[in-house]
Amino acid sequence: MPRRRTSSSSSSTGSSTGSPSTPRNRTPQAVRIRRRSFGDFVKAFFAFVALLVLVVGVPGALAVSVGWPLPHGVPELEWLQKPITTGTFLNILTVIVWLAWAQFTACVLVEIKAAVSGIGVPGRVPGSGPSQLLARQLVAALLLVGATAASLTPGLSQLGHDMEGNQRGTVAAAQQTPGGGLFAQQQEQAASTAAALAEQAAGAAAHADAGGSASKADDTKYYRIQPPEGRHHDSLWEIAERHLGDGRRYKEIFDLNKDRVQPDGSKLSEASLIRPGWIMEMPGDARGGDLVEMPEASGGSAAQQQIHDYGKSGDHAQGGGAQQGGGAQQGGGTGHASLPEQRPAPDQQTDRQTGHQEQHQQHATSTNAASDAFGLPQALVGAPLLAAGLLGALGRRRRQALWQSAFGAVGGRRGMEPPTPTGDAADAQDALLVGADPEGVRLLDRSLRGLAASLAAESRPLPTVYATWLSGNGDLHLQLAQPSGNPPAPWQLGQDQTFWMLARADAERYEDLDAAAPYPGLVSLGTLDDSRLLLNLESVPGIVSLSGSEADRAAVFASVAAELATNGWSDRMTITLVGFGEDLTPLAPNRLRHLEGIADLVETMEAETRQRRGALGAAGHDSVLTGRTGPAQHTRWAPHLVLLAAEPSADDAMKLAELAADAGRLGIGYLVGTESGDLPGAAWEMEITGEGKLLAPLLGLELDAQLLPVPLQRAVVELFIESDPEREPQGPATAPPFLVDVSEQGRPAVYARLVGPYEIIGLDTPDGDRSALLHEALALLLLHREGVHPRVLSSALWPRGVTDDVREALLERLRAWLGTDPDGSPRLRTDSTGRLTLAKTVVSDLDVLRSLYHEATQGRGVDSRVVRGRLLTDALVLVRGPLLADRPEGRYRWLTHEIIDAQLPLLVADIGLALSEFHLVKDRAEKAIEALGAALNSAPGDERLWHELLRATHATGDTDRLQALAADLITRSGARGLPPRTEALLDELLPTWRDGVAAVG
């Protein structure tokens, strides 16, 4: 069906204009404007005639030729019993024609209202079918030559504008209603620009007639960016299509003009970011009447002087002048937009940006090197937010399995070690460790929740956010659907009224807040230069369509689903996968659900759309954003995002379009795949290419897409399945990854004490500032006896990135420090997969602790009570405190990815419980209490230890001691109270314990 094209731009003056309450956005960038042809006017004329005949002519003809077909009074029974004559038959047909005319007229009115207002998908007239389709085509043809044919919504076109350029005379057009003073101002500016170009062309022609000897540069043609015309805006794509014959050649225009100073003092840094009045040098084969050649500088016209001056600038005139303007301008991208007057002093700002750029370049260099040299999956290495979400979810899954094993199982499953991944799963895990940016996720989450809390404190609603850009230096930019006033501090206005910006330094000052996640539907789509785009799927006023090959679309859909399911900036949500992704549900069973067909989806979403509309109305909210800042923010308004990979039929597409028309207000988002790229009701259209580019020409975007190909999907899902807490263990209990000889003959050459303060025996302390780095590297290797990928090691030590030579230098120092065994073999080795491993002669106390417990419960201690008691006692003596108790601030951040913080307390608790049982069998209650107390020092929150301590104390027969222990437990439990199982045990061992609590109270 004919679809309306939309465009947007932002106000350069900073003034906000009226806007529709529910802005309709088809494209957030100036669209490709096809000039009206004679054929368009002919089509419009015939459409007008057809509408006139059908809407006015038909009823007129019926009234004149047939008259009123129905009886003028209430018919009697005899009238109904009369035979049907020719006149009666004609009257019946006339009634049918009148009904068909009424239905068609209703369709015309509905289509005209939707086309003129640009708000929502046209409503369906019941039973209309082909009638509404005909009305839509006629109305579209009629309005094709008018300004009302294009609906307007704000979008992404202004992402990346710098403030310098916006302080000049760019005409505001975002969310404007045609007409009024501003529309007149646009017409006036368009007329003045046309006159200026005519003057320039006349000057150039006069210069040519005078026989002036122009150089090759003087023959170059130029184009001056036109001001907005109605609701349409100039774009490089359009300019290339008009003057070069192919819109895809816009890159040639961009390359000729990149970073050259424009008349308003700003520079072209992104192909989608152009402003009225800018001058574009055109390729030599450019054709068209509105192009001008180099005018004489003495022509007297300011426009002529500007074009002349511009022609003398650039690389060909200044020897690389396009490289000027580094600092914030370098690299372009939306993430670099800033307000210099609200940021640190210029010198500090430049230094900080330079440092961030160097770090980013180092990180990119090391990342690429890792991918090339070590074969890690680049799709995860280059997706920091996705990797952080998957890694965090995997850690939670493994902890849950560990706790369930410890608290819910018996015997050999206690102290269970998570399975060690191999093959593709191991590579995927390493890629997650390398690529994850948990700090970036934390800052994004805190910043958005902090914004929501600040707005709630000011009784202001959350603005609708279409997209978010994370720049390379950590700044956060929100693209708003419409101007929403000044943001609360420390947020700042960005380059115009539709951008709110937060500097990384300000984001780092946010603390954890008890506020609902305001924009849980944000999901990464890809990167542009060093900036990452997150689209807010639930705010899109309609469907987002994705075209491309089936395999490429599947990789995008899987990436979107995986990040939505595991991201760290949302609370609750439902993600419905249709036509794909059944095997992805293990990533987040509580969030992901799979439907087989579109019919089930339509039925489900119709019901949910009705329910959400009713709930919003009952609560008095105009959108879910209003509800998220109210008293019920934690209990409702979670988003529902639908990912439909297969292209729907025409009827299903129309049903989805109707459902999606109001989806942005309801917190529902739709991402739908299509083969043809032409999907009815699509608000934003994207395409994924075989080269991994995500294209949206009408949005002005060409991103390096974030993908999750099928082989990588399988590897990631395997990690989650292997860690499923509900999965039954395969075979006997998993042994520790590294067992040491705990006899006297098994003394190691190098012994590191990690459980408690960090100490190393058998090595000299390295001199200089590199000592701490070497100690940290050794600790990481000791905690991963299965081997550590070199890239994982370097990313753990240098989270912001490091170059290859620095990493290799560290490994050489580490090898030299660890030395060799008596047989000459190095203690730091590389296995067949390229991972770093330690020799068996390098041991930690954690290795010994695991080995002692394993030997006591599954080795020699099983058959010998004496041996078991000695091994358990020796193991408990090794526990001197938490892991790496004295680690310096800012180091060992990689421990947040580990589960050792959960494993060690559970292991110590298991040892304490086993030793307590060993003593209680022989009625040595005091010994049991001593063992349990030692274990509680390292695992104070383990309920099992407290239960055994209550039983051991009860075994002493000292009621007062038991009462004191119960009181201590009650004090520790605080406002939460005692766990139910603990209360039940106290009821059994000390029935009067509640009286003691009441007395204390």
Short mmCIF file of C-alpha atoms in Angstrom, two decimals, residues 26-426:
data_model
loop_
_atom_site.label_atom_id
_atom_site.label_comp_id
_atom_site.label_asym_id
_atom_site.label_seq_id
_atom_site.Cartn_x
_atom_site.Cartn_y
_atom_site.Cartn_z
CA ARG A 26 8.73 6.70 9.71
CA THR A 27 12.29 7.84 9.29
CA PRO A 28 14.37 9.84 11.72
CA GLN A 29 16.37 11.36 8.83
CA ALA A 30 15.55 13.53 5.88
CA VAL A 31 14.01 11.15 3.41
CA ARG A 32 14.72 10.74 -0.26
CA ILE A 33 12.44 13.33 -1.90
CA ARG A 34 11.30 12.47 -5.38
CA ARG A 35 10.60 15.61 -7.38
CA ARG A 36 7.03 15.88 -8.62
CA SER A 37 6.76 14.90 -12.27
CA PHE A 38 4.08 15.66 -14.84
CA GLY A 39 2.87 12.09 -14.40
CA ASP A 40 2.31 12.70 -10.70
CA PHE A 41 0.04 15.64 -11.48
CA VAL A 42 -1.84 13.56 -14.04
CA LYS A 43 -2.32 10.78 -11.49
CA ALA A 44 -3.46 13.30 -8.90
CA PHE A 45 -5.98 14.79 -11.37
CA PHE A 46 -7.49 11.44 -12.25
CA ALA A 47 -7.54 10.45 -8.57
CA PHE A 48 -9.44 13.64 -7.81
CA VAL A 49 -11.92 12.93 -10.61
CA ALA A 50 -12.37 9.34 -9.43
CA LEU A 51 -12.96 10.44 -5.84
CA LEU A 52 -15.39 13.11 -7.00
CA VAL A 53 -17.36 10.59 -9.04
CA LEU A 54 -17.40 7.91 -6.35
CA VAL A 55 -18.08 10.15 -3.35
CA VAL A 56 -20.34 12.79 -4.93
CA GLY A 57 -21.41 11.45 -8.32
CA VAL A 58 -22.70 8.04 -7.17
CA PRO A 59 -25.17 9.34 -4.57
CA GLY A 60 -26.24 12.11 -6.94
CA ALA A 61 -26.91 9.65 -9.72
CA LEU A 62 -28.82 7.34 -7.39
CA ALA A 63 -30.96 10.16 -6.08
CA VAL A 64 -31.83 11.40 -9.58
CA SER A 65 -32.34 8.08 -11.34
CA VAL A 66 -33.80 5.80 -8.67
CA GLY A 67 -34.82 8.00 -5.79
CA TRP A 68 -35.36 6.82 -2.28
CA PRO A 69 -35.37 2.99 -2.37
CA LEU A 70 -36.83 2.31 1.08
CA PRO A 71 -40.50 2.57 2.09
CA HIS A 72 -41.56 5.97 3.42
CA GLY A 73 -43.37 4.37 6.33
CA VAL A 74 -43.39 1.21 8.41
CA PRO A 75 -44.20 -1.65 6.02
CA GLU A 76 -47.25 -3.79 6.73
CA LEU A 77 -47.34 -7.56 6.62
CA GLU A 78 -49.14 -7.54 3.28
CA TRP A 79 -46.19 -5.55 1.78
CA LEU A 80 -43.79 -8.30 2.77
CA GLN A 81 -46.02 -10.94 1.14
CA LYS A 82 -46.17 -9.20 -2.27
CA PRO A 83 -44.26 -10.86 -5.12
CA ILE A 84 -40.83 -9.44 -5.96
CA THR A 85 -41.10 -7.26 -9.03
CA THR A 86 -38.42 -5.63 -11.13
CA GLY A 87 -38.87 -2.41 -9.17
CA THR A 88 -38.44 -4.20 -5.86
CA PHE A 89 -35.28 -5.86 -7.13
CA LEU A 90 -33.89 -2.52 -8.29
CA ASN A 91 -34.65 -0.97 -4.89
CA ILE A 92 -32.76 -3.79 -3.13
CA LEU A 93 -29.77 -3.27 -5.42
CA THR A 94 -29.96 0.47 -4.77
CA VAL A 95 -29.81 -0.11 -1.00
CA ILE A 96 -26.74 -2.28 -1.49
CA VAL A 97 -25.10 0.41 -3.62
CA TRP A 98 -25.91 3.05 -0.98
CA LEU A 99 -24.30 0.87 1.71
CA ALA A 100 -21.24 0.29 -0.47
CA TRP A 101 -21.01 4.05 -1.08
CA ALA A 102 -21.25 4.79 2.65
CA GLN A 103 -18.54 2.27 3.40
CA PHE A 104 -16.25 3.66 0.67
CA THR A 105 -16.84 7.23 1.83
CA ALA A 106 -15.94 6.21 5.38
CA CYS A 107 -12.73 4.66 4.03
CA VAL A 108 -11.89 7.88 2.19
CA LEU A 109 -12.42 9.96 5.32
CA VAL A 110 -10.30 7.59 7.43
CA GLU A 111 -7.48 7.62 4.89
CA ILE A 112 -7.55 11.41 4.46
CA LYS A 113 -7.47 11.92 8.23
CA ALA A 114 -4.51 9.54 8.63
CA ALA A 115 -2.61 11.04 5.68
CA VAL A 116 -3.12 14.63 6.82
CA SER A 117 -2.46 14.09 10.54
CA GLY A 118 0.37 11.58 10.09
CA ILE A 119 -0.59 10.02 13.41
CA GLY A 120 -0.88 6.26 13.53
CA VAL A 121 -1.74 3.62 10.96
CA PRO A 122 -5.13 4.29 9.31
CA GLY A 123 -7.94 2.59 11.18
CA ARG A 124 -9.69 -0.31 9.50
CA VAL A 125 -13.27 0.22 8.40
CA PRO A 126 -15.11 -3.04 9.23
CA GLY A 127 -15.59 -5.24 6.19
CA SER A 128 -13.96 -2.73 3.87
CA GLY A 129 -11.24 -4.89 2.31
CA PRO A 130 -10.69 -3.80 -1.32
CA SER A 131 -12.75 -0.62 -0.77
CA GLN A 132 -10.28 0.76 1.75
CA LEU A 133 -7.34 -0.28 -0.42
CA LEU A 134 -8.85 1.63 -3.38
CA ALA A 135 -9.53 4.65 -1.17
CA ARG A 136 -5.97 4.56 0.14
CA GLN A 137 -4.51 4.49 -3.37
CA LEU A 138 -6.67 7.34 -4.60
CA VAL A 139 -5.98 9.51 -1.54
CA ALA A 140 -2.25 8.82 -1.79
CA ALA A 141 -2.20 9.75 -5.48
CA LEU A 142 -4.17 12.94 -4.76
CA LEU A 143 -1.92 13.99 -1.88
CA LEU A 144 1.29 13.02 -3.65
CA VAL A 145 1.71 16.53 -5.00
CA GLY A 146 0.88 18.24 -1.71
CA ALA A 147 2.84 18.84 1.48
CA THR A 148 0.29 16.83 3.46
CA ALA A 149 1.42 13.60 1.82
CA ALA A 150 4.47 13.37 4.04
CA SER A 151 3.97 12.80 7.74
CA LEU A 152 6.54 14.13 10.15
CA THR A 153 8.20 12.68 13.21
CA PRO A 154 11.49 13.31 14.92
CA GLY A 155 14.19 10.74 14.44
CA LEU A 156 17.83 9.99 14.33
CA SER A 157 18.87 12.37 11.57
CA GLN A 158 20.36 14.92 13.93
CA LEU A 159 22.46 12.44 15.88
CA GLY A 160 25.98 13.76 15.93
CA HIS A 161 25.40 17.48 15.30
CA ASP A 162 27.92 19.54 17.18
CA MET A 163 26.82 22.62 19.05
CA GLU A 164 28.93 25.00 17.03
CA GLY A 165 26.96 24.37 13.91
CA ASN A 166 23.62 24.53 15.66
CA GLN A 167 24.29 28.02 16.90
CA ARG A 168 23.84 29.20 13.32
CA GLY A 169 20.73 29.55 11.25
CA THR A 170 19.49 26.04 10.80
CA VAL A 171 15.74 26.05 10.38
CA ALA A 172 13.82 24.06 12.98
CA ALA A 173 11.46 21.51 11.54
CA ALA A 174 11.13 18.72 14.08
CA GLN A 175 7.53 18.20 15.16
CA GLN A 176 6.30 21.36 13.42
CA THR A 177 2.82 21.75 12.07
CA PRO A 178 2.75 23.29 8.58
CA GLY A 179 1.63 26.89 8.54
CA GLY A 180 2.17 29.78 10.88
CA GLY A 181 5.05 32.18 11.10
CA LEU A 182 7.73 29.52 11.05
CA PHE A 183 6.38 28.03 7.84
CA ALA A 184 6.41 31.51 6.29
CA GLN A 185 9.98 31.93 7.50
CA GLN A 186 10.94 28.67 5.78
CA GLN A 187 9.36 29.86 2.52
CA GLU A 188 11.19 33.15 2.80
CA GLN A 189 14.51 31.41 3.39
CA ALA A 190 13.88 29.05 0.49
CA ALA A 191 13.17 31.99 -1.79
CA SER A 192 16.26 33.89 -0.66
CA THR A 193 18.46 30.84 -1.16
CA ALA A 194 17.05 30.28 -4.65
CA ALA A 195 17.73 33.92 -5.51
CA ALA A 196 21.27 33.61 -4.19
CA LEU A 197 21.89 30.54 -6.33
CA ALA A 198 20.45 32.28 -9.38
CA GLU A 199 22.75 35.19 -8.73
CA GLN A 200 25.70 32.80 -8.38
CA ALA A 201 24.81 31.03 -11.64
CA ALA A 202 24.45 34.36 -13.45
CA GLY A 203 27.80 35.49 -12.14
CA ALA A 204 29.42 32.26 -13.28
CA ALA A 205 27.87 32.57 -16.76
CA ALA A 206 29.01 36.17 -17.11
CA HIS A 207 32.50 35.14 -16.09
CA ALA A 208 32.50 32.41 -18.75
CA ASP A 209 31.26 34.77 -21.47
CA ALA A 210 34.01 37.24 -20.64
CA GLY A 211 36.53 34.58 -21.61
CA GLY A 212 38.14 34.40 -18.23
CA SER A 213 40.81 31.73 -18.08
CA ALA A 214 39.50 29.46 -15.32
CA SER A 215 41.64 26.71 -13.88
CA LYS A 216 40.42 23.20 -13.42
CA ALA A 217 39.46 23.99 -9.85
CA ASP A 218 37.39 26.97 -11.03
CA ASP A 219 35.35 24.65 -13.29
CA THR A 220 34.31 22.58 -10.26
CA LYS A 221 30.60 22.67 -9.53
CA TYR A 222 29.13 23.44 -6.12
CA TYR A 223 25.79 22.91 -4.48
CA ARG A 224 24.33 24.92 -1.64
CA ILE A 225 22.19 22.94 0.84
CA GLN A 226 18.57 24.00 0.54
CA PRO A 227 16.51 25.02 3.56
CA PRO A 228 13.54 22.82 4.52
CA GLU A 229 10.78 22.87 1.93
CA GLY A 230 7.56 22.18 3.73
CA ARG A 231 8.33 19.03 5.66
CA HIS A 232 11.15 17.83 3.47
CA HIS A 233 14.84 18.35 4.08
CA ASP A 234 17.83 18.11 1.81
CA SER A 235 20.14 15.11 2.22
CA LEU A 236 23.32 13.93 0.55
CA TRP A 237 21.46 10.87 -0.71
CA GLU A 238 18.93 13.10 -2.49
CA ILE A 239 21.60 15.40 -3.86
CA ALA A 240 23.53 12.43 -5.25
CA GLU A 241 20.37 10.98 -6.76
CA ARG A 242 19.46 14.26 -8.48
CA HIS A 243 22.88 15.31 -9.71
CA LEU A 244 24.83 12.06 -9.98
CA GLY A 245 22.03 9.69 -10.92
CA ASP A 246 22.56 7.33 -7.96
CA GLY A 247 21.86 8.06 -4.31
CA ARG A 248 24.53 5.59 -3.25
CA ARG A 249 27.16 7.99 -4.56
CA TYR A 250 26.51 10.28 -1.60
CA LYS A 251 29.80 9.02 -0.16
CA GLU A 252 31.70 10.76 -2.97
CA ILE A 253 30.17 14.08 -1.97
CA PHE A 254 30.91 13.36 1.67
CA ASP A 255 34.56 12.52 0.95
CA LEU A 256 35.04 15.74 -1.03
CA ASN A 257 33.70 17.90 1.80
CA LYS A 258 34.52 16.05 5.03
CA ASP A 259 35.94 18.29 7.78
CA ARG A 260 36.05 21.39 5.57
CA VAL A 261 34.96 24.57 7.30
CA GLN A 262 31.48 25.69 6.23
CA PRO A 263 30.27 29.31 6.06
CA ASP A 264 28.73 29.00 9.53
CA GLY A 265 32.06 27.86 11.01
CA SER A 266 31.10 24.22 11.55
CA LYS A 267 32.29 21.15 9.65
CA LEU A 268 30.79 18.15 7.90
CA SER A 269 31.64 15.12 10.03
CA GLU A 270 28.77 12.73 9.24
CA ALA A 271 27.02 12.13 5.93
CA SER A 272 23.61 12.43 7.58
CA LEU A 273 24.38 15.74 9.28
CA ILE A 274 24.08 18.63 6.84
CA ARG A 275 22.60 22.07 7.38
CA PRO A 276 20.91 24.66 5.17
CA GLY A 277 23.38 27.12 3.75
CA TRP A 278 26.29 24.68 3.70
CA ILE A 279 28.24 24.37 0.47
CA MET A 280 29.06 21.02 -1.10
CA GLU A 281 31.75 20.54 -3.72
CA MET A 282 30.40 18.06 -6.27
CA PRO A 283 32.12 15.35 -8.34
CA GLY A 284 33.13 16.37 -11.85
CA ASP A 285 30.25 14.53 -13.57
CA ALA A 286 27.55 16.24 -11.52
CA ARG A 287 24.68 17.61 -13.60
CA GLY A 288 21.67 19.75 -12.81
CA GLY A 289 20.32 23.26 -13.02
CA ASP A 290 20.81 24.19 -9.38
CA LEU A 291 24.56 23.58 -9.46
CA VAL A 292 26.91 26.56 -9.74
CA GLU A 293 30.51 26.81 -10.83
CA MET A 294 33.20 28.76 -9.05
CA PRO A 295 32.10 32.45 -9.00
CA GLU A 296 34.38 35.42 -8.93
CA ALA A 297 35.29 36.50 -5.42
CA SER A 298 34.67 40.09 -6.43
CA GLY A 299 31.10 39.45 -7.47
CA GLY A 300 29.76 41.38 -4.55
CA SER A 301 27.36 38.67 -3.30
CA ALA A 302 27.97 37.21 0.13
CA ALA A 303 26.93 33.78 -1.18
CA GLN A 304 29.36 34.10 -4.08
CA GLN A 305 32.13 35.03 -1.68
CA GLN A 306 31.31 32.04 0.52
CA ILE A 307 31.44 29.60 -2.38
CA HIS A 308 34.67 31.15 -3.62
CA ASP A 309 36.26 30.89 -0.18
CA TYR A 310 35.01 27.34 0.28
CA GLY A 311 36.46 26.32 -3.09
CA LYS A 312 39.87 27.51 -1.95
CA SER A 313 39.73 25.33 1.20
CA GLY A 314 40.07 21.60 1.62
CA ASP A 315 42.84 19.08 1.11
CA HIS A 316 43.65 20.15 -2.44
CA ALA A 317 44.13 23.77 -1.33
CA GLN A 318 45.59 23.45 2.16
CA GLY A 319 47.52 20.25 2.03
CA GLY A 320 45.45 18.17 4.39
CA GLY A 321 43.29 20.80 5.93
CA ALA A 322 40.57 18.25 6.28
CA GLN A 323 42.54 16.76 9.11
CA GLN A 324 42.31 19.93 11.12
CA GLY A 325 39.92 20.28 13.97
CA GLY A 326 40.90 17.26 16.01
CA GLY A 327 39.80 16.91 19.57
CA ALA A 328 36.09 16.51 19.81
CA GLN A 329 35.65 16.70 16.06
CA GLN A 330 37.94 13.82 15.30
CA GLY A 331 36.21 10.61 14.57
CA GLY A 332 32.86 12.24 13.99
CA GLY A 333 30.04 10.22 15.23
CA THR A 334 27.19 11.19 17.40
CA GLY A 335 28.98 10.37 20.56
CA HIS A 336 31.29 13.38 20.20
CA ALA A 337 28.61 16.05 20.38
CA SER A 338 29.31 18.16 23.45
CA LEU A 339 28.78 21.51 25.11
CA PRO A 340 32.28 22.97 25.64
CA GLU A 341 31.10 25.65 28.02
CA GLN A 342 29.64 23.01 30.33
CA ARG A 343 32.56 20.62 30.21
CA PRO A 344 36.04 20.85 31.81
CA ALA A 345 38.46 23.59 30.83
CA PRO A 346 39.70 23.34 27.21
CA ASP A 347 43.13 22.04 28.12
CA GLN A 348 41.74 19.41 30.47
CA GLN A 349 39.04 18.47 27.99
CA THR A 350 41.53 18.03 25.16
CA ASP A 351 43.84 15.96 27.33
CA ARG A 352 41.04 13.75 28.51
CA GLN A 353 39.64 13.21 25.01
CA THR A 354 43.10 12.44 23.68
CA GLY A 355 43.62 9.92 26.46
CA HIS A 356 40.27 8.26 25.79
CA GLN A 357 41.00 8.11 22.07
CA GLU A 358 44.39 6.54 22.68
CA GLN A 359 42.82 3.99 25.01
CA HIS A 360 40.12 3.23 22.46
CA GLN A 361 42.71 2.82 19.70
CA GLN A 362 44.76 0.53 21.92
CA HIS A 363 41.68 -1.51 22.75
CA ALA A 364 40.72 -1.77 19.09
CA THR A 365 44.25 -2.77 18.14
CA SER A 366 44.47 -5.47 20.77
CA THR A 367 40.95 -6.68 20.00
CA ASN A 368 41.66 -7.06 16.31
CA ALA A 369 44.96 -8.71 17.05
CA ALA A 370 43.26 -11.15 19.39
CA SER A 371 40.73 -12.07 16.78
CA ASP A 372 43.35 -12.57 14.08
CA ALA A 373 46.01 -14.26 16.17
CA PHE A 374 43.92 -16.36 18.53
CA GLY A 375 40.68 -16.98 16.65
CA LEU A 376 38.26 -15.67 19.27
CA PRO A 377 34.78 -14.91 17.94
CA GLN A 378 34.88 -11.25 16.94
CA ALA A 379 31.09 -10.97 17.17
CA LEU A 380 31.34 -11.24 20.97
CA VAL A 381 34.68 -9.51 21.38
CA GLY A 382 33.27 -6.46 19.60
CA ALA A 383 29.94 -6.41 21.49
CA PRO A 384 30.80 -5.17 25.00
CA LEU A 385 27.24 -4.68 26.28
CA LEU A 386 25.98 -7.99 24.90
CA ALA A 387 29.04 -9.82 26.25
CA ALA A 388 28.63 -8.21 29.67
CA GLY A 389 24.99 -9.25 29.82
CA LEU A 390 25.70 -12.83 28.77
CA LEU A 391 28.65 -13.10 31.15
CA GLY A 392 26.63 -11.74 34.07
CA ALA A 393 23.71 -14.07 33.35
CA LEU A 394 26.08 -17.03 33.01
CA GLY A 395 27.68 -16.19 36.35
CA ARG A 396 24.28 -16.02 38.03
CA ARG A 397 23.32 -19.33 36.47
CA ARG A 398 26.49 -20.98 37.75
CA ARG A 399 26.07 -19.55 41.23
CA GLN A 400 22.50 -20.78 41.33
CA ALA A 401 23.64 -24.25 40.31
CA LEU A 402 26.39 -24.13 42.92
CA TRP A 403 24.05 -23.10 45.73
CA GLN A 404 21.44 -25.62 44.69
CA SER A 405 24.10 -28.30 44.71
CA ALA A 406 25.30 -27.26 48.15
CA PHE A 407 21.95 -26.66 49.84
CA GLY A 408 19.69 -29.08 48.05
CA ALA A 409 21.80 -32.16 47.41
CA VAL A 410 23.66 -34.70 49.46
CA GLY A 411 26.84 -36.64 49.33
CA GLY A 412 29.08 -36.33 46.33
CA ARG A 413 27.38 -33.31 44.79
CA ARG A 414 28.53 -31.03 47.59
CA GLY A 415 31.29 -28.70 46.50
CA MET A 416 30.44 -29.39 42.86
CA GLU A 417 32.75 -27.68 40.40
CA PRO A 418 31.14 -26.13 37.31
CA PRO A 419 31.99 -28.05 34.14
CA THR A 420 34.97 -26.72 32.20
CA PRO A 421 33.88 -25.74 28.68
CA THR A 422 35.80 -27.05 25.71
CA GLY A 423 35.97 -26.38 21.98
CA ASP A 424 33.69 -23.67 20.63
CA ALA A 425 32.11 -23.15 24.04
CA ALA A 426 35.52 -22.40 25.55
#
